[in-house]
PDB file of C-alpha atoms and ligand atoms in Angstrom:
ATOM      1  CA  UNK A   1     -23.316 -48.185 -46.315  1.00 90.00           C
ATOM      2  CA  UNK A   2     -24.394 -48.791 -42.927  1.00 95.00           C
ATOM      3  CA  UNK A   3     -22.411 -50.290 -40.083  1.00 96.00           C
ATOM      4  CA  UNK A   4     -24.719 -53.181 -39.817  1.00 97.00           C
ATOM      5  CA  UNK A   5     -24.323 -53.590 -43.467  1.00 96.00           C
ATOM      6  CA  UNK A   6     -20.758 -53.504 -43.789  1.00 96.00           C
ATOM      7  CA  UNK A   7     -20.441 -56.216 -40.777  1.00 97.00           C
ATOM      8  CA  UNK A   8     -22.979 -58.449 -43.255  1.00 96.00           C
ATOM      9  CA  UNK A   9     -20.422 -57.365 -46.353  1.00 95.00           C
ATOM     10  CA  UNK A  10     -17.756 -58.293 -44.678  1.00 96.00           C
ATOM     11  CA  UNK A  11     -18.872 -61.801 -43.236  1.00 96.00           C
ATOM     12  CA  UNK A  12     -20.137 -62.811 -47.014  1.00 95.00           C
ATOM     13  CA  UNK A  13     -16.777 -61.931 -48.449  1.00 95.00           C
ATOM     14  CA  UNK A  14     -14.785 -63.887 -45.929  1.00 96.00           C
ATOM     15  CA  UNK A  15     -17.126 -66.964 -46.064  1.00 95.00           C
ATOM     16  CA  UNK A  16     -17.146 -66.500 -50.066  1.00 94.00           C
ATOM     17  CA  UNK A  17     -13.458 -66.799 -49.804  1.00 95.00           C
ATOM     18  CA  UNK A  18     -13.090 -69.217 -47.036  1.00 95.00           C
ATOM     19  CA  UNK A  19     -11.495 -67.082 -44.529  1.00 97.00           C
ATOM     20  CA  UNK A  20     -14.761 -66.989 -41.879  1.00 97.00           C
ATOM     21  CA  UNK A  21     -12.344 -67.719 -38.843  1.00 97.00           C
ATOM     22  CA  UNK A  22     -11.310 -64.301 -38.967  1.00 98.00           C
ATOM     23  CA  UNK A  23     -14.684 -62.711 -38.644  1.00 97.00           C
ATOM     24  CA  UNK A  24     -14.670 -62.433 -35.211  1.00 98.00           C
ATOM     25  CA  UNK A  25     -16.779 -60.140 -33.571  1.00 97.00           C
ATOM     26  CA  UNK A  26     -13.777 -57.859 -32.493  1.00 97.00           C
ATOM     27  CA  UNK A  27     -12.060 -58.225 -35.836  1.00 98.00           C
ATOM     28  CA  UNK A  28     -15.255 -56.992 -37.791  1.00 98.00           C
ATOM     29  CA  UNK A  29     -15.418 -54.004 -35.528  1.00 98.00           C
ATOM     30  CA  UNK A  30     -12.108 -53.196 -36.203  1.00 98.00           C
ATOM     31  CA  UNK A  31     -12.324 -53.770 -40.034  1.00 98.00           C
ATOM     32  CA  UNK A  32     -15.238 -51.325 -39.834  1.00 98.00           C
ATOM     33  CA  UNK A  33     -13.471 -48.410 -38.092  1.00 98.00           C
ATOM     34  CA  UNK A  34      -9.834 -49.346 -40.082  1.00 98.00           C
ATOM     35  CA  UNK A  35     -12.148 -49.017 -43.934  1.00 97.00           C
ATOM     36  CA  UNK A  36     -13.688 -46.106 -42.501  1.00 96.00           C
ATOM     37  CA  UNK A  37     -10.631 -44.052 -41.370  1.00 97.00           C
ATOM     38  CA  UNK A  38      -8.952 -44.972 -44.685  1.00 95.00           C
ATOM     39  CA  UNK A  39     -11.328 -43.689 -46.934  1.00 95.00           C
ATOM     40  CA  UNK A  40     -11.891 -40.861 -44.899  1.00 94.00           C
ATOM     41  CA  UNK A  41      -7.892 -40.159 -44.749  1.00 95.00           C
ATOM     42  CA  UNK A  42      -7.588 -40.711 -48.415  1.00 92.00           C
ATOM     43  CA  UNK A  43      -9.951 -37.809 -49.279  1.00 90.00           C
ATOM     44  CA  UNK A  44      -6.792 -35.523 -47.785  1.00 90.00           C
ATOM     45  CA  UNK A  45      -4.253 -37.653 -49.028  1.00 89.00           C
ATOM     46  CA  UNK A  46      -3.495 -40.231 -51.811  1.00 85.00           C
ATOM     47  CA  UNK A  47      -3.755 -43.955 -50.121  1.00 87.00           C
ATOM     48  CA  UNK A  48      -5.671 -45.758 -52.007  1.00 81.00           C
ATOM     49  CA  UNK A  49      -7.148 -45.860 -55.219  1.00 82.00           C
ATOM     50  CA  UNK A  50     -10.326 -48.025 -53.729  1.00 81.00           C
ATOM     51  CA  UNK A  51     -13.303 -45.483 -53.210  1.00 82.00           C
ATOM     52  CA  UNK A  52     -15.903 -47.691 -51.666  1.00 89.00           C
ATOM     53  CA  UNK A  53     -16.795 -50.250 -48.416  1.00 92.00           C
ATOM     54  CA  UNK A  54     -17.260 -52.912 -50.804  1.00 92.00           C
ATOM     55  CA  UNK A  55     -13.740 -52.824 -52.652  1.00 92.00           C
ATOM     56  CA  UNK A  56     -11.763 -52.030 -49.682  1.00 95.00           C
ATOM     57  CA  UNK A  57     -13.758 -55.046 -47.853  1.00 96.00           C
ATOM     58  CA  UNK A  58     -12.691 -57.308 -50.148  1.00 94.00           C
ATOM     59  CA  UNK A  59      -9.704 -55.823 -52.852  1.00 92.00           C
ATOM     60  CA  UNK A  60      -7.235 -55.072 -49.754  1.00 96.00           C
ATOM     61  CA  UNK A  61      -8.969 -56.731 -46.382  1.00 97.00           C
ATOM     62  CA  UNK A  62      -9.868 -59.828 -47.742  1.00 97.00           C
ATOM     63  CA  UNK A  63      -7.323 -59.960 -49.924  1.00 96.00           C
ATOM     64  CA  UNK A  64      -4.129 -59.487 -47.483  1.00 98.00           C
ATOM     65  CA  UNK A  65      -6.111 -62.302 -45.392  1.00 98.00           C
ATOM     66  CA  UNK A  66      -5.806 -64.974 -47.739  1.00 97.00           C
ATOM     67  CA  UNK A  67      -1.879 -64.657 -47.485  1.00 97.00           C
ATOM     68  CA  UNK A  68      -2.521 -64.439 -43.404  1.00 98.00           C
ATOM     69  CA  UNK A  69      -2.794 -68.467 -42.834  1.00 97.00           C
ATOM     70  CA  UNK A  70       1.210 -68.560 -43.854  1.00 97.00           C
ATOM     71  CA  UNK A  71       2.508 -66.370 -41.073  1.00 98.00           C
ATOM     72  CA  UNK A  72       4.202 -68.873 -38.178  1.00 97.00           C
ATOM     73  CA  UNK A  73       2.343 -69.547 -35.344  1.00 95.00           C
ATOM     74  CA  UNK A  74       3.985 -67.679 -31.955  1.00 94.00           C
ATOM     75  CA  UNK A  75       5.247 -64.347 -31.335  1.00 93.00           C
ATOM     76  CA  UNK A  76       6.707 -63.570 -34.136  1.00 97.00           C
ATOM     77  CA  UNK A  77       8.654 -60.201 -35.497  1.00 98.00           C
ATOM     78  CA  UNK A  78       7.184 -59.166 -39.301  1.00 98.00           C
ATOM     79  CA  UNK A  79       8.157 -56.799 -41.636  1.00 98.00           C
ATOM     80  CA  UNK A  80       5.464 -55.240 -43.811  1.00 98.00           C
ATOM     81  CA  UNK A  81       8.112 -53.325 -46.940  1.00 98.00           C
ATOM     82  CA  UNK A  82       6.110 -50.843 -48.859  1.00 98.00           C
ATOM     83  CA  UNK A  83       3.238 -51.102 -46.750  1.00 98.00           C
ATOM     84  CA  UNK A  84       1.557 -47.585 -48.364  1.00 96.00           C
ATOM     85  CA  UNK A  85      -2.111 -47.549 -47.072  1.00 96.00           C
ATOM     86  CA  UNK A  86      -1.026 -50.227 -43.932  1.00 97.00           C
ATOM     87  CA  UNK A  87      -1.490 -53.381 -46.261  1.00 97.00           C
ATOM     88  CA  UNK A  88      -0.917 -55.899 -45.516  1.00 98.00           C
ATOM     89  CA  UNK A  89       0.477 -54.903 -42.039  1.00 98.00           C
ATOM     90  CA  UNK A  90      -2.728 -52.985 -40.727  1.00 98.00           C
ATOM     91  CA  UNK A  91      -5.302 -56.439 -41.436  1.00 98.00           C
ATOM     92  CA  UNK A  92      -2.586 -58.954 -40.396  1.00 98.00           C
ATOM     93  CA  UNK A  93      -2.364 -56.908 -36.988  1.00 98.00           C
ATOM     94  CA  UNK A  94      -5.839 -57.247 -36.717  1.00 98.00           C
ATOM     95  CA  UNK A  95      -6.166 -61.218 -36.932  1.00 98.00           C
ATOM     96  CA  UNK A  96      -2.642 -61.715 -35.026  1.00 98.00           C
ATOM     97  CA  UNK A  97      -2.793 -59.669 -32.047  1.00 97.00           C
ATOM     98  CA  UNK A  98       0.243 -62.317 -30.905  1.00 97.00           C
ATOM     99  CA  UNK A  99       2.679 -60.792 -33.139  1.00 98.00           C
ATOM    100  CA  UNK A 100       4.569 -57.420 -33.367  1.00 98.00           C
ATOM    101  CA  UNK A 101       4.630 -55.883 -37.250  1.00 98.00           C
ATOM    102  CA  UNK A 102       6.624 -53.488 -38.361  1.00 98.00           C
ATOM    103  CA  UNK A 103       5.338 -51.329 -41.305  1.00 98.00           C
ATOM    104  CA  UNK A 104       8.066 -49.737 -43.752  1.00 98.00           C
ATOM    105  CA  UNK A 105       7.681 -47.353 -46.158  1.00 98.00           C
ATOM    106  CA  UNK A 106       9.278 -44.332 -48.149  1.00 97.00           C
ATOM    107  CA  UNK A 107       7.208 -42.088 -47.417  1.00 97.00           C
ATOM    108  CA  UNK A 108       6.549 -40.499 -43.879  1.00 97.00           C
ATOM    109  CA  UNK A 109       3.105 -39.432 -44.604  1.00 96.00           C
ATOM    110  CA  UNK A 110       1.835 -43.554 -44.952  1.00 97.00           C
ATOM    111  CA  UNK A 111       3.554 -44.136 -41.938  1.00 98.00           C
ATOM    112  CA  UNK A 112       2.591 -41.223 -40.018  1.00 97.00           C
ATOM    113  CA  UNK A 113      -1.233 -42.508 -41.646  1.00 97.00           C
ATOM    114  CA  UNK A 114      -0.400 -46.247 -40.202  1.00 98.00           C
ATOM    115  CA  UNK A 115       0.686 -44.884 -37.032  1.00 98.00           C
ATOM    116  CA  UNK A 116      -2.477 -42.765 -36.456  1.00 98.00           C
ATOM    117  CA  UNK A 117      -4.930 -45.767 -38.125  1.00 98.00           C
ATOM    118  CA  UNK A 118      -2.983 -48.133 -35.264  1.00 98.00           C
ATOM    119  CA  UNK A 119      -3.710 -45.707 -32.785  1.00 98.00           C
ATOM    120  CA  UNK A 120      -7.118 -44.943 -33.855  1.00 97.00           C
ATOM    121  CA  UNK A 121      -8.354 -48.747 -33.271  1.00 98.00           C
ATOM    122  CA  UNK A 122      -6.183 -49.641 -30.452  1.00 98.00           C
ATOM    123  CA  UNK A 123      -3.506 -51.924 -32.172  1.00 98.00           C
ATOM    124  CA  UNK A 124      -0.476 -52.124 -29.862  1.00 97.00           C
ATOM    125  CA  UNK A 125       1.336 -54.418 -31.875  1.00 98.00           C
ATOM    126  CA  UNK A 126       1.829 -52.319 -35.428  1.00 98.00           C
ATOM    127  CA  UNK A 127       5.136 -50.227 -35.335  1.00 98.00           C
ATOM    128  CA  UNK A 128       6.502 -48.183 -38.039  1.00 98.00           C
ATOM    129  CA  UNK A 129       9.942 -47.652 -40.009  1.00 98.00           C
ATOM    130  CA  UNK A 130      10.354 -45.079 -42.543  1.00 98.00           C
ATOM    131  CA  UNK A 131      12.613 -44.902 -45.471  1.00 98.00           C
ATOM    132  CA  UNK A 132      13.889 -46.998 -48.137  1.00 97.00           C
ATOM    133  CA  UNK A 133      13.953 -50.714 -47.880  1.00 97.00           C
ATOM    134  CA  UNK A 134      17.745 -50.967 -49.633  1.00 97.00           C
ATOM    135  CA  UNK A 135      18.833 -48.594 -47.398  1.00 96.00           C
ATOM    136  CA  UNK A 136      17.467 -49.967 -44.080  1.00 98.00           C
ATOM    137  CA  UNK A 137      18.347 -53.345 -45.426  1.00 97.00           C
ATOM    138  CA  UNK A 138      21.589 -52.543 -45.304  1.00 96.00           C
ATOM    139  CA  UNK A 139      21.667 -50.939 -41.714  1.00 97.00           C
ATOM    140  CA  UNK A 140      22.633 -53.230 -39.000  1.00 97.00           C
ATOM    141  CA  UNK A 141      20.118 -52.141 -36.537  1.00 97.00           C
ATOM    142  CA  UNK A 142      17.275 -53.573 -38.877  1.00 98.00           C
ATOM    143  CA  UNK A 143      19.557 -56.547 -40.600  1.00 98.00           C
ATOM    144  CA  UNK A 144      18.397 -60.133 -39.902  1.00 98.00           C
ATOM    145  CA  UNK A 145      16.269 -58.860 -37.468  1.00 98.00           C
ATOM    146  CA  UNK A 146      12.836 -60.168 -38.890  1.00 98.00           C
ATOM    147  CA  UNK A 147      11.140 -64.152 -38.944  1.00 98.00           C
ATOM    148  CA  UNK A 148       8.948 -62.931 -41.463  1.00 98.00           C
ATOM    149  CA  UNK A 149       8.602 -60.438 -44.284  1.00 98.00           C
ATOM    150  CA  UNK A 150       6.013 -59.430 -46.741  1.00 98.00           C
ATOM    151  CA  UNK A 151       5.191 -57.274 -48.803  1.00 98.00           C
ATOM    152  CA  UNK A 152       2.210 -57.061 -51.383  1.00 98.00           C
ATOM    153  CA  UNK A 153       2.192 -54.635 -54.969  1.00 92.00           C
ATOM    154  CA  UNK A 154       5.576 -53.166 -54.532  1.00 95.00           C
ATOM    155  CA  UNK A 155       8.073 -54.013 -56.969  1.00 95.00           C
ATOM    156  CA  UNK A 156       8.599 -56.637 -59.490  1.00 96.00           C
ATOM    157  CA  UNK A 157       9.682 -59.993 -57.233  1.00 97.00           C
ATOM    158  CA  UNK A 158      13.435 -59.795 -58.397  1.00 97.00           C
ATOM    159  CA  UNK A 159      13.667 -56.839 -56.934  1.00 97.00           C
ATOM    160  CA  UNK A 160      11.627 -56.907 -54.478  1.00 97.00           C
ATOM    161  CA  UNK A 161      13.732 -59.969 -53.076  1.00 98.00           C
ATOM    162  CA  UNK A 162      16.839 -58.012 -53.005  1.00 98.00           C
ATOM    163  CA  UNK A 163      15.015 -55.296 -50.730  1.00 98.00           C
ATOM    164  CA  UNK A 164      13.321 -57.672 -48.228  1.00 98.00           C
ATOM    165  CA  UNK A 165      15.807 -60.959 -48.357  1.00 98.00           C
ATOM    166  CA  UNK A 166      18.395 -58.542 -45.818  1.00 98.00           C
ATOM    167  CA  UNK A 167      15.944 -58.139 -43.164  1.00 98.00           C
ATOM    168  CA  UNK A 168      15.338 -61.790 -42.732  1.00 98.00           C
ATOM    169  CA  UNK A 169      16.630 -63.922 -40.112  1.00 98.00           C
ATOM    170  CA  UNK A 170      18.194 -67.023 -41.171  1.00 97.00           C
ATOM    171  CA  UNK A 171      15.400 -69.593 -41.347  1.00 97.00           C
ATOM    172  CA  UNK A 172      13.253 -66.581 -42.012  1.00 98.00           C
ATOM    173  CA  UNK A 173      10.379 -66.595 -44.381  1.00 98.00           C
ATOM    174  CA  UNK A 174       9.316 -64.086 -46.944  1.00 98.00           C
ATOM    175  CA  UNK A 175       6.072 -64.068 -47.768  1.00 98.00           C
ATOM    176  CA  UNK A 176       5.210 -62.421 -51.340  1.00 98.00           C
ATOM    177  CA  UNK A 177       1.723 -61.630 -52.469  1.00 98.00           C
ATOM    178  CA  UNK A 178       1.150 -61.300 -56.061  1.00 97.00           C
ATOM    179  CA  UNK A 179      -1.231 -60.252 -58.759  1.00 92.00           C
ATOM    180  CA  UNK A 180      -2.037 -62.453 -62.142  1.00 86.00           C
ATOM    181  CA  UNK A 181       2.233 -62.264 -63.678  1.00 92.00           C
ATOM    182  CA  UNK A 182       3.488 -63.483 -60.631  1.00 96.00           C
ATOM    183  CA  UNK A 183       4.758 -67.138 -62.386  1.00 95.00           C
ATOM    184  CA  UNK A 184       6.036 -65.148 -64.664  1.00 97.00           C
ATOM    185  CA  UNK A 185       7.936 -62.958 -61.810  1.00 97.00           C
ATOM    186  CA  UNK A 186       9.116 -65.981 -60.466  1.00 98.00           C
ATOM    187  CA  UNK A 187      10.921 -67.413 -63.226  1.00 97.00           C
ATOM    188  CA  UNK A 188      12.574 -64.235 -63.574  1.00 97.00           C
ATOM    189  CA  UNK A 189      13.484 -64.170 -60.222  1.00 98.00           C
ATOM    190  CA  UNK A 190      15.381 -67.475 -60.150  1.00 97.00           C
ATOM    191  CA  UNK A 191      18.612 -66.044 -60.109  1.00 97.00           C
ATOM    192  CA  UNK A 192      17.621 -63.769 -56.934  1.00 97.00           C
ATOM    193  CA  UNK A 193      16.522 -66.734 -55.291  1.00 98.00           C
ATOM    194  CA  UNK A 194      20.070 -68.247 -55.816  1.00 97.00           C
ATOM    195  CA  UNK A 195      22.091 -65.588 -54.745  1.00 97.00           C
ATOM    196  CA  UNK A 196      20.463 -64.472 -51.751  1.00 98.00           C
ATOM    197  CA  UNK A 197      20.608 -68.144 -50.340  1.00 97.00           C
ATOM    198  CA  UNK A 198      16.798 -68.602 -50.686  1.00 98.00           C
ATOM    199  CA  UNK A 199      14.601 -71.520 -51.594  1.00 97.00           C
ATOM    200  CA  UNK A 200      10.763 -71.784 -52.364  1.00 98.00           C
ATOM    201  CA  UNK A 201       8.903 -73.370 -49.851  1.00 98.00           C
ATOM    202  CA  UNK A 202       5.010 -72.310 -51.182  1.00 97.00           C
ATOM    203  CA  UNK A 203       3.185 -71.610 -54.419  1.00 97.00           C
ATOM    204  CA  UNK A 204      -0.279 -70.996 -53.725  1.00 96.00           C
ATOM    205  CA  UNK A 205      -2.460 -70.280 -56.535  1.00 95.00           C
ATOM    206  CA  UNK A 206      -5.784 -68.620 -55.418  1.00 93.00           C
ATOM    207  CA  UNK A 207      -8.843 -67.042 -56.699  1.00 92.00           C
ATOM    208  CA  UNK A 208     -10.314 -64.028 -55.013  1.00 94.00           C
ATOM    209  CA  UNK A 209     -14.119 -64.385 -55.347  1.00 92.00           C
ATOM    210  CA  UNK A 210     -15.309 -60.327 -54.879  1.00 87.00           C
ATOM    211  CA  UNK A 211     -18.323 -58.945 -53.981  1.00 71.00           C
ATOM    212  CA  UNK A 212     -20.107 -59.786 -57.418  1.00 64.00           C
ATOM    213  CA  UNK A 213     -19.529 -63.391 -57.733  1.00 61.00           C
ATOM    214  CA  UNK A 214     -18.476 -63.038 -61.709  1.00 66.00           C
ATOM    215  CA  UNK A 215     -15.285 -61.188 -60.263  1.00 79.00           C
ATOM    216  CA  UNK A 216     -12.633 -63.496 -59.505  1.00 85.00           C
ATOM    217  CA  UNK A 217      -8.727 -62.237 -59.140  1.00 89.00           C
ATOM    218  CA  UNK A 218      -5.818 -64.203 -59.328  1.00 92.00           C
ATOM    219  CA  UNK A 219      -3.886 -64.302 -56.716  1.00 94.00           C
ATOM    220  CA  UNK A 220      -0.562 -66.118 -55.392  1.00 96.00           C
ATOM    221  CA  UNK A 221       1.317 -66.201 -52.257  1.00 97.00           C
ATOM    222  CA  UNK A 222       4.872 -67.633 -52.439  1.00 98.00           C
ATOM    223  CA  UNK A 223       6.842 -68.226 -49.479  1.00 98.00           C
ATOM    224  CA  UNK A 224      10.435 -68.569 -49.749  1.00 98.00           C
ATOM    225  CA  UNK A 225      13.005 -69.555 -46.621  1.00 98.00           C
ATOM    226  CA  UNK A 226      15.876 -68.121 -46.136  1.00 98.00           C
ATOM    227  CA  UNK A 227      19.273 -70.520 -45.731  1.00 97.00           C
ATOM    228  CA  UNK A 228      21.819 -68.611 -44.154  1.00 96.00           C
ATOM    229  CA  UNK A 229      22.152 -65.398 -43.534  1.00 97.00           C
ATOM    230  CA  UNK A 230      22.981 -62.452 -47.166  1.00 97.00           C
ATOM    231  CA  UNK A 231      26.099 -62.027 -48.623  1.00 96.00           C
ATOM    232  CA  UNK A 232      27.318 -58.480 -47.849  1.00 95.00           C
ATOM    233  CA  UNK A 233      26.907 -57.334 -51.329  1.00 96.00           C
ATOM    234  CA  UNK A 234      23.180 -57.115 -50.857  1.00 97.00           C
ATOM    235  CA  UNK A 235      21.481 -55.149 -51.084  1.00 97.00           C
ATOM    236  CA  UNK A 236      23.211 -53.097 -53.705  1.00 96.00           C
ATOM    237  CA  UNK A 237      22.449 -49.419 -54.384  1.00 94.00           C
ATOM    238  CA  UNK A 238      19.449 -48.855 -55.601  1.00 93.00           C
ATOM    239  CA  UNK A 239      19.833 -47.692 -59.165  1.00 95.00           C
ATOM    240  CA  UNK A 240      22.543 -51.005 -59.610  1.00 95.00           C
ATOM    241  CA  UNK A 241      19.500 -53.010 -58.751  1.00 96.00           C
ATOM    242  CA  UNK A 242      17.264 -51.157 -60.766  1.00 94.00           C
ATOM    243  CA  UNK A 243      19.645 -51.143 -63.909  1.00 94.00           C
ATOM    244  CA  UNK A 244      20.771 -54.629 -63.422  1.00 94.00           C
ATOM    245  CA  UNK A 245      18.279 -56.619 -61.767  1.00 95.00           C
ATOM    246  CA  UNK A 246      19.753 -60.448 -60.116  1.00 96.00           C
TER     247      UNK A 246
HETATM  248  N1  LIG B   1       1.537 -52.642 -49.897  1.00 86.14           N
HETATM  249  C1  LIG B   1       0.504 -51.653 -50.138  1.00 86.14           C
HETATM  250  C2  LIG B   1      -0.693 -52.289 -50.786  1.00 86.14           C
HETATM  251  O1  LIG B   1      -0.645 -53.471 -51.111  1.00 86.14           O
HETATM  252  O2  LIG B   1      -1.719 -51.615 -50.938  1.00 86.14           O
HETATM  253  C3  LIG B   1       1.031 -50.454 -50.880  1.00 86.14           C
HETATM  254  C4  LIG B   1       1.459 -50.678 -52.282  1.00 86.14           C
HETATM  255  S1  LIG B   1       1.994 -49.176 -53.055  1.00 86.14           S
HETATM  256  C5  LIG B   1       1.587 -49.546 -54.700  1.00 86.14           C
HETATM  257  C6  LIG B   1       3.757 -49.328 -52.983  1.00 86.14           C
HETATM  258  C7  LIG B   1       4.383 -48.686 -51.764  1.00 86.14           C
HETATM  259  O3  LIG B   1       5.749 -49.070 -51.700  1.00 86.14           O
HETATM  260  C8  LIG B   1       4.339 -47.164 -51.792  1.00 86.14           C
HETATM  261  O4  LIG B   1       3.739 -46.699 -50.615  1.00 86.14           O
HETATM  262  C9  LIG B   1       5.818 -46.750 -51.880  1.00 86.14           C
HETATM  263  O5  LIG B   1       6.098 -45.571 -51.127  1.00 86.14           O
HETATM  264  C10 LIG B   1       6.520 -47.963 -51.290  1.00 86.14           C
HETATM  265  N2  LIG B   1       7.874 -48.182 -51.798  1.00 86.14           N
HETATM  266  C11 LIG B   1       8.267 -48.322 -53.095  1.00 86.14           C
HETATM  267  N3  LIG B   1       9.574 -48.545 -53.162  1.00 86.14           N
HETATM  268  C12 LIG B   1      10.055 -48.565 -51.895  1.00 86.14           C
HETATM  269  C13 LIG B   1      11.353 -48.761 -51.324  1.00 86.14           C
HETATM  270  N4  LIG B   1      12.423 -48.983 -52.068  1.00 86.14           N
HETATM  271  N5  LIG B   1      11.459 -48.714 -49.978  1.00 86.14           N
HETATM  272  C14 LIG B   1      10.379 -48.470 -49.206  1.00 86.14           C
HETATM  273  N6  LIG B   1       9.124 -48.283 -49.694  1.00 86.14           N
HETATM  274  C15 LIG B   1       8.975 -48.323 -51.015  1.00 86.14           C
END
């Protein structure tokens, strides 16, 4: 694929999915060099499982962007928890240059990669963190230190809630993008919601449209808000939470 053609790809998929605002000139260029050094990174090391322009452009760009219109306006401080390959933290830099992310992961290599895909297209707002989210969580250098987190294709959302509800200011959102069992997720996850003094705010339903039209994902974004700040029993250790899920 040519650059000219992946700037075309790129348009059609966020106009097919009614994100055009963010294909900006600058954003497009940096979309271009971001799926390029990816793909090129992954033949050395295991990032993604996406091969080609087309599904990157629209399986994790235009994907993470349709969760992107529910991060608060104003400079904001974001954690991105299990951010592997820099998603959703790596697009979400892109279209908010106003707000400082924070990508954490497990393992040093995808940080060390979103450090060096940062650096490659200029993005001084994308800062790393690497180890486990329970762990961190529970570190008071890191605690309640966040307006927003996300996280996207990480853990089951019971779970997942336990690792990213610490982090969280009070009045804090988190922002959870899910695949086609996420009602089901969220019913089992009503009992996390409770104890970590959390209450839906957002269930968006969505359909991502890829590049042939017959494919169409489902997709939701929840967004929960945090009360008051987490009970110091969270989060637990991680093979409690893994055993006996809240
Ligand atoms: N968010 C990315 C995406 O949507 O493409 C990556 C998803 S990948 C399937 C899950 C990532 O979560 C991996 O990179 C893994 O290292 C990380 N991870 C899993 N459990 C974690 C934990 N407890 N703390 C930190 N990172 C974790």
């Amino acid at each position: 694929m040519t650059k000219q053609e992946f700037l075309i790809a790129c348009e059609e998929s966020f106009s097919k999915n009614g994100i055009f605002e963010y294909a900006t000139p600058e954003n497009l260029e940096n979309f271009y060099n971001l799926t390029i050094f990816m793909l090129e990174t992954n033949k050395k090391m295991n990032l993604t499982a996406l091969r080609d322009e087309n599904s990157v452009i629209s399986r994790h760009i235009t994907d993470c962007l349709l969760a992107a219109k529910h991060l608060p306006k104003g400079k904001i401080k974001v954690l991105d928890v299990g951010s592997g390959g820099g998603m959703p933290c790596l697009p979400f830099a892109i279209v908010r240059p106003d707000i400082e992310i924070t990508a954490l992961d497990a393992t040093a290599k995808k940080t060390a990669y979103i450090a060096a895909a940062a650096e490659h297209l200029g993005l001084k707002n994308v800062h790393i963190l690497t180890g486990r989210a329970e762990e961190l969580g529970a570190n008071p250098k890191h605690r309640e230190m966040f307006d927003v987190v996300c996280a996207r294709a990480v853990a089951e959302l019971r779970v997942l809630m336990e690792w990213c509800i610490p982090f969280l200011k009070k009045d804090g959102i988190f922002l959870s993008l899910k695949g086609k069992n996420a009602e089901t997720e969220l019913t089992n996850a009503a009992n996390a919601v409770k104890k970590l003094s959390c209450s839906l705010i957002l269930n968006e339903k969505q359909e991502l449209i890829e590049s042939e039209e017959s494919e169409i994902s489902e997709r939701h974004n929840f967004v929960f808000k945090k009360a008051k700040n987490t009970d110091k029993l969270y989060p637990r250790r991680n093979a409690q939470i893994m055993k006996n899920p809240l």
